[in-house]
Amino acid sequence: MWDSGATARLELAGVYVLNYTSHVDITEDHNRFKNVDGYVDNIHALRYQDQADIAVLIGDYPWPSVFSSISGVVSHVLDRFATVDIDAMYSNYTFAHEIGHIYGAQHAPDEVLFGPSDHSYGYWYNPNPNIKFKDIMAYGKNCIPQYSCQTIPLYSNPSKNVFINGQNFPLGSGDSAGNCYSGGTCSNVALQITKNAFDIANTNLGPCLPWYGICDGVDSSTIKSEDDTVPGQEITTVSVYPNPFKDSSTIQYYIEDRNSNVKINVYDILGRKVISLEDGFKEKGFHVVKWDGKDQSKNTVPNGTYIYTIRIKEKEYTYKTILAK
């Protein structure tokens, strides 16, 4: 990160060998790693113990395999988990790639899996057969031949140069302040990491993790809000998984200190309401809602992208999910 021009630095909080046999499906392992489902739930207590902002599962998967899977971009504290294949984490820079996602970085603009986010894109450049390169976040799928661009072990930054065939080429687009010349997207992941570094480094994991139900005997009524100078201030945490999903999608949310009116709706990509999952008064504490991929009339909806709107009191959260049966 530092070499890329980002003012962020990683520090190892702890290393553990888990008592778990790796699954052939890296996405399945990732979901088991991140969620509380009876497989490796002790990881959350270990994360609290070490106050680790980010947790990474390293597994050994058949080659070739999907290199990694993550929970989200510009991730919430409950989503700062990554899973990588041990053979790909160095040779393909997959470890750094997934860490970049947690900090809000995306693939190159022509490869993006998530919504637009200004300057947060990876970068590739291939003007002729003798000049082709990409940063850590880009796949370079449109390099010629496909995926043949040399990976520069840095995050995109237009202030950094790549020296090839006696020439310097910027490793990004836009300017150092993140302004995009075209007025659209540009590639400056180093800036994106810098912008999100404070929030990631100040992850609130204590005094326990009430949304996981592993408070180690701590009475949840004693848990203070992030700003305990405001009496009765409410903390709300939301997590959505798995994504993509096949049979059902789970929404977990935790309301602390006061009861709240909760509304959870599902919309299709055109903004049409599909179903209301929750609409009513909920007590403080931990809640779980599942969506089975059906509309209000119990008809199965087609595969595609759907939007959750989760309104808890005055706060509203929006999540994308993908149904892939």
Coordinates of C-alpha atoms in Angstrom, one line a residue:
M1 CA 0.0 0.0 0.0
W2 CA 2.7 2.4 1.0
D3 CA 4.7 1.8 -2.2
S4 CA 1.6 2.5 -4.2
G5 CA 1.3 6.0 -2.6
A6 CA -1.5 5.1 -0.2
T7 CA -1.1 6.4 3.4
A8 CA -2.1 3.1 4.9
R9 CA 0.0 0.2 6.3
L10 CA -1.0 -3.4 7.3
E11 CA 0.1 -4.9 10.6
L12 CA -0.3 -8.6 11.4
A13 CA -2.6 -9.1 14.4
G14 CA -2.4 -12.9 14.7
V15 CA -2.1 -16.2 12.8
Y16 CA -4.1 -19.3 13.6
V17 CA -4.5 -22.8 12.2
L18 CA -8.3 -23.6 12.1
N19 CA -9.7 -27.1 12.9
Y20 CA -11.5 -27.2 9.6
T21 CA -11.3 -29.3 6.5
S22 CA -11.3 -27.1 3.4
H23 CA -14.2 -27.4 1.1
V24 CA -13.7 -27.7 -2.7
D25 CA -15.8 -24.6 -3.2
I26 CA -14.0 -21.5 -2.1
T27 CA -17.2 -19.5 -1.9
E28 CA -18.7 -22.0 0.5
D29 CA -15.6 -21.8 2.7
H30 CA -15.8 -18.0 2.7
N31 CA -19.4 -18.0 3.9
R32 CA -18.5 -20.5 6.7
F33 CA -15.6 -18.3 7.6
K34 CA -17.5 -15.1 7.8
N35 CA -20.8 -16.3 9.3
V36 CA -21.9 -17.9 12.5
D37 CA -23.1 -21.3 11.3
G38 CA -21.4 -23.9 13.4
Y39 CA -18.2 -24.4 11.4
V40 CA -15.4 -22.0 12.4
D41 CA -17.4 -19.7 14.7
N42 CA -14.4 -19.3 17.0
I43 CA -12.7 -17.0 14.5
H44 CA -15.0 -14.2 15.6
A45 CA -13.8 -14.5 19.2
L46 CA -10.2 -14.6 18.0
R47 CA -10.8 -11.5 15.9
Y48 CA -12.1 -9.7 19.0
Q49 CA -9.2 -11.0 21.1
D50 CA -6.7 -9.6 18.6
Q51 CA -8.8 -6.5 17.6
A52 CA -8.2 -7.5 14.0
D53 CA -9.7 -5.0 11.5
I54 CA -9.6 -7.6 8.7
A55 CA -9.7 -11.4 8.7
V56 CA -8.3 -13.6 5.8
L57 CA -8.8 -17.3 5.4
I58 CA -6.0 -19.0 3.4
G59 CA -6.9 -22.4 1.9
D60 CA -5.6 -24.9 -0.6
Y61 CA -8.0 -25.4 -3.5
P62 CA -7.8 -27.4 -6.8
W63 CA -5.9 -25.5 -9.5
P64 CA -7.3 -23.8 -11.4
S65 CA -9.9 -22.5 -9.1
V66 CA -11.7 -19.3 -8.2
F67 CA -8.9 -17.5 -6.5
S68 CA -11.0 -15.6 -3.9
S69 CA -14.3 -14.3 -2.8
I70 CA -15.2 -11.3 -0.7
S71 CA -18.2 -9.9 1.1
G72 CA -18.4 -6.4 -0.3
V73 CA -16.8 -3.2 -1.5
V74 CA -16.2 -0.4 1.0
S75 CA -17.1 -3.0 3.5
H76 CA -18.9 -2.8 6.9
V77 CA -17.2 -4.2 10.0
L78 CA -19.1 -7.5 9.5
D79 CA -17.9 -7.8 6.0
R80 CA -14.2 -7.4 6.4
F81 CA -13.4 -11.0 5.6
A82 CA -11.5 -12.4 2.6
T83 CA -10.7 -15.9 1.4
V84 CA -7.8 -16.7 -0.9
D85 CA -6.1 -19.7 -2.4
I86 CA -2.6 -20.2 -1.1
D87 CA -1.1 -20.8 -4.6
A88 CA -2.6 -17.6 -6.0
M89 CA -2.1 -15.2 -3.1
Y90 CA 1.4 -14.4 -4.2
S91 CA 1.7 -15.5 -7.8
N92 CA -1.4 -13.6 -8.7
Y93 CA -1.3 -11.0 -5.9
T94 CA -4.7 -12.3 -4.8
F95 CA -4.1 -11.4 -1.1
A96 CA -3.4 -7.8 -2.0
H97 CA -6.3 -7.8 -4.5
E98 CA -8.9 -8.8 -1.9
I99 CA -7.5 -6.4 0.8
G100 CA -8.0 -3.7 -1.9
H101 CA -11.6 -4.7 -2.2
I102 CA -12.1 -4.4 1.6
Y103 CA -10.7 -0.9 1.3
G104 CA -13.2 0.0 -1.4
A105 CA -11.1 -0.7 -4.6
Q106 CA -12.7 -2.3 -7.6
H107 CA -11.6 -3.9 -10.9
A108 CA -10.8 -1.9 -14.0
P109 CA -13.9 0.1 -15.3
D110 CA -14.5 -2.5 -18.1
E111 CA -14.4 -5.4 -15.6
V112 CA -16.4 -3.9 -12.7
L113 CA -18.7 -6.1 -10.6
F114 CA -20.0 -3.4 -8.4
G115 CA -21.5 0.0 -8.9
P116 CA -19.5 3.1 -10.0
S117 CA -17.3 4.8 -7.4
D118 CA -15.4 7.6 -9.1
H119 CA -11.7 7.0 -8.8
S120 CA -11.6 3.6 -7.1
Y121 CA -10.8 1.5 -10.2
G122 CA -7.9 -0.7 -11.2
Y123 CA -6.0 0.0 -14.3
W124 CA -4.7 -1.8 -17.4
Y125 CA -2.9 -0.4 -20.5
N126 CA -2.1 -2.2 -23.8
P127 CA -1.6 0.3 -26.7
N128 CA 0.5 -2.2 -28.7
P129 CA 2.0 -5.8 -28.4
N130 CA 5.2 -4.5 -26.7
I131 CA 3.5 -2.4 -24.0
K132 CA 0.9 -4.0 -21.8
F133 CA 0.6 -3.9 -18.0
K134 CA -2.0 -3.7 -15.3
D135 CA -2.2 -3.0 -11.6
I136 CA -3.2 -5.4 -8.8
M137 CA -6.9 -4.8 -9.0
A138 CA -7.4 -5.1 -12.8
Y139 CA -7.9 -8.5 -14.4
G140 CA -6.7 -7.3 -17.8
K141 CA -9.3 -9.4 -19.5
N142 CA -9.3 -7.2 -22.6
C143 CA -5.5 -7.2 -23.0
I144 CA -4.4 -8.8 -26.2
P145 CA -4.2 -11.8 -25.9
Q146 CA -6.6 -11.9 -23.0
Y147 CA -5.2 -11.7 -19.5
S148 CA -1.6 -11.3 -20.9
C149 CA -0.8 -8.0 -19.3
Q150 CA 2.1 -8.0 -16.9
T151 CA 1.0 -7.3 -13.3
I152 CA 2.7 -4.4 -11.7
P153 CA 2.7 -5.2 -7.9
L154 CA 1.1 -1.8 -7.0
Y155 CA -2.4 -0.3 -6.8
S156 CA -3.4 2.1 -9.5
N157 CA -2.1 5.7 -9.0
P158 CA -1.6 8.1 -11.9
S159 CA 1.3 9.6 -10.0
K160 CA 3.2 6.3 -10.2
N161 CA 5.0 5.5 -13.5
V162 CA 5.8 2.2 -15.2
F163 CA 9.0 2.1 -17.1
I164 CA 8.7 -0.1 -20.3
N165 CA 10.8 0.0 -23.5
G166 CA 12.6 3.2 -22.4
Q167 CA 9.3 5.0 -21.7
N168 CA 7.3 6.0 -18.6
F169 CA 3.6 5.3 -18.4
P170 CA 1.3 6.3 -15.6
L171 CA -0.2 3.5 -13.6
G172 CA -3.7 5.0 -13.5
S173 CA -5.9 7.7 -14.9
G174 CA -7.1 11.1 -13.6
D175 CA -5.0 13.3 -11.4
S176 CA -3.5 12.9 -7.9
A177 CA -6.6 14.4 -6.3
G178 CA -8.9 11.8 -7.8
N179 CA -10.4 14.1 -10.4
C180 CA -11.4 12.2 -13.6
Y181 CA -10.4 14.0 -16.8
S182 CA -13.4 12.7 -18.6
G183 CA -15.8 13.6 -15.8
G184 CA -16.5 9.9 -15.3
T185 CA -14.5 7.1 -13.7
C186 CA -10.8 7.1 -13.2
S187 CA -8.2 4.8 -11.7
N188 CA -6.6 5.8 -8.4
V189 CA -7.0 3.0 -6.0
A190 CA -4.2 4.4 -3.8
L191 CA -6.4 7.4 -3.1
Q192 CA -9.4 5.2 -2.4
I193 CA -7.4 3.2 0.2
T194 CA -6.1 6.4 1.8
K195 CA -9.7 7.8 2.1
N196 CA -11.0 4.6 3.8
A197 CA -7.9 3.8 5.9
F198 CA -9.1 5.7 9.0
D199 CA -12.5 3.9 9.1
I200 CA -10.9 0.5 8.6
A201 CA -8.2 1.1 11.2
N202 CA -10.8 2.3 13.8
T203 CA -13.0 -0.8 13.5
N204 CA -15.2 -1.0 16.7
L205 CA -15.0 -4.7 17.8
G206 CA -15.5 -4.2 21.5
P207 CA -16.2 -4.8 24.2
C208 CA -17.7 -7.8 22.4
L209 CA -19.5 -8.8 19.2
P210 CA -23.2 -8.8 20.2
W211 CA -24.4 -9.4 16.6
Y212 CA -22.6 -12.7 16.6
G213 CA -23.9 -13.7 20.0
I214 CA -20.4 -14.4 21.3
C215 CA -20.1 -11.9 24.1
D216 CA -18.3 -14.4 26.4
G217 CA -20.7 -13.9 29.3
V218 CA -20.8 -10.1 29.0
D219 CA -24.3 -8.7 29.7
S220 CA -25.4 -7.1 26.5
S221 CA -27.1 -4.4 28.5
T222 CA -23.7 -3.1 29.5
I223 CA -22.4 -2.6 25.9
K224 CA -21.8 1.0 25.3
S225 CA -22.4 2.9 22.0
E226 CA -19.5 4.2 20.0
D227 CA -20.1 7.6 21.4
D228 CA -21.0 6.9 25.1
T229 CA -21.3 10.6 25.8
V230 CA -24.8 10.5 24.2
P231 CA -27.1 8.6 26.6
G232 CA -29.1 5.9 24.9
Q233 CA -27.5 6.3 21.5
E234 CA -28.4 3.4 19.2
I235 CA -25.9 1.2 17.3
T236 CA -27.3 -0.7 14.4
T237 CA -25.3 -3.3 12.4
V238 CA -26.4 -5.0 9.2
S239 CA -25.0 -8.0 7.3
V240 CA -26.3 -9.7 4.2
Y241 CA -25.1 -13.2 3.0
P242 CA -24.4 -15.2 1.0
N243 CA -24.0 -13.2 -2.2
P244 CA -24.7 -14.5 -4.8
F245 CA -27.3 -16.8 -3.3
K246 CA -29.1 -19.8 -4.7
D247 CA -31.9 -20.9 -2.2
S248 CA -32.2 -18.2 0.3
S249 CA -30.5 -14.9 1.3
T250 CA -30.1 -14.0 5.0
I251 CA -30.2 -10.5 6.5
Q252 CA -28.8 -10.1 10.0
Y253 CA -29.3 -6.9 12.0
Y254 CA -28.7 -5.9 15.5
I255 CA -30.4 -3.0 17.4
E256 CA -28.9 -1.9 20.6
D257 CA -30.4 0.1 23.5
R258 CA -33.8 1.0 22.1
N259 CA -36.7 -0.5 20.2
S260 CA -37.1 0.5 16.6
N261 CA -39.5 0.4 13.7
V262 CA -38.0 -1.7 10.9
K263 CA -38.9 -1.9 7.2
I264 CA -37.1 -4.3 4.9
N265 CA -38.1 -4.4 1.2
V266 CA -36.8 -6.1 -1.9
Y267 CA -36.7 -4.3 -5.3
D268 CA -35.7 -5.4 -8.7
I269 CA -33.0 -3.6 -10.7
L270 CA -35.7 -1.4 -12.4
G271 CA -36.9 -0.2 -9.0
R272 CA -40.1 -2.3 -8.8
K273 CA -41.0 -3.6 -5.4
V274 CA -40.8 -7.4 -5.2
I275 CA -41.7 -8.1 -1.6
S276 CA -41.8 -6.7 1.9
L277 CA -39.9 -8.8 4.3
E278 CA -40.3 -6.8 7.5
D279 CA -42.6 -3.9 8.5
G280 CA -43.1 -3.4 12.1
F281 CA -41.8 -2.6 15.6
K282 CA -38.8 -4.7 16.7
E283 CA -37.3 -5.0 20.1
K284 CA -33.6 -4.2 20.8
G285 CA -31.4 -7.2 20.1
F286 CA -30.3 -9.5 17.3
H287 CA -32.7 -10.3 14.4
V288 CA -32.5 -12.6 11.3
V289 CA -34.7 -12.3 8.2
K290 CA -34.5 -14.7 5.2
W291 CA -35.7 -14.1 1.6
D292 CA -36.4 -17.3 -0.5
G293 CA -36.3 -15.6 -3.9
K294 CA -40.1 -15.2 -4.2
D295 CA -42.3 -12.2 -4.7
Q296 CA -45.3 -11.1 -2.6
S297 CA -47.5 -13.7 -4.4
K298 CA -45.1 -16.5 -3.7
N299 CA -43.9 -16.7 -7.3
T300 CA -40.2 -17.5 -7.8
V301 CA -38.5 -14.4 -9.3
P302 CA -35.9 -14.7 -12.2
N303 CA -32.2 -14.8 -11.7
G304 CA -30.6 -11.3 -11.5
T305 CA -29.7 -8.4 -9.3
Y306 CA -32.0 -7.3 -6.5
I307 CA -31.8 -4.4 -4.0
Y308 CA -32.6 -4.6 -0.3
T309 CA -33.6 -1.4 1.4
I310 CA -33.4 -1.8 5.2
R311 CA -34.8 1.1 7.2
I312 CA -34.2 1.1 11.0
K313 CA -35.7 4.2 12.6
E314 CA -34.2 7.1 10.7
K315 CA -31.3 5.1 9.1
E316 CA -31.6 3.4 5.8
Y317 CA -29.2 0.8 4.4
T318 CA -29.1 -0.4 0.8
Y319 CA -27.5 -3.7 -0.3
K320 CA -27.3 -5.4 -3.7
T321 CA -27.7 -9.1 -3.9
I322 CA -27.6 -11.6 -6.8
L323 CA -30.0 -14.5 -7.2
A324 CA -28.3 -17.3 -9.2
K325 CA -30.2 -20.5 -9.2

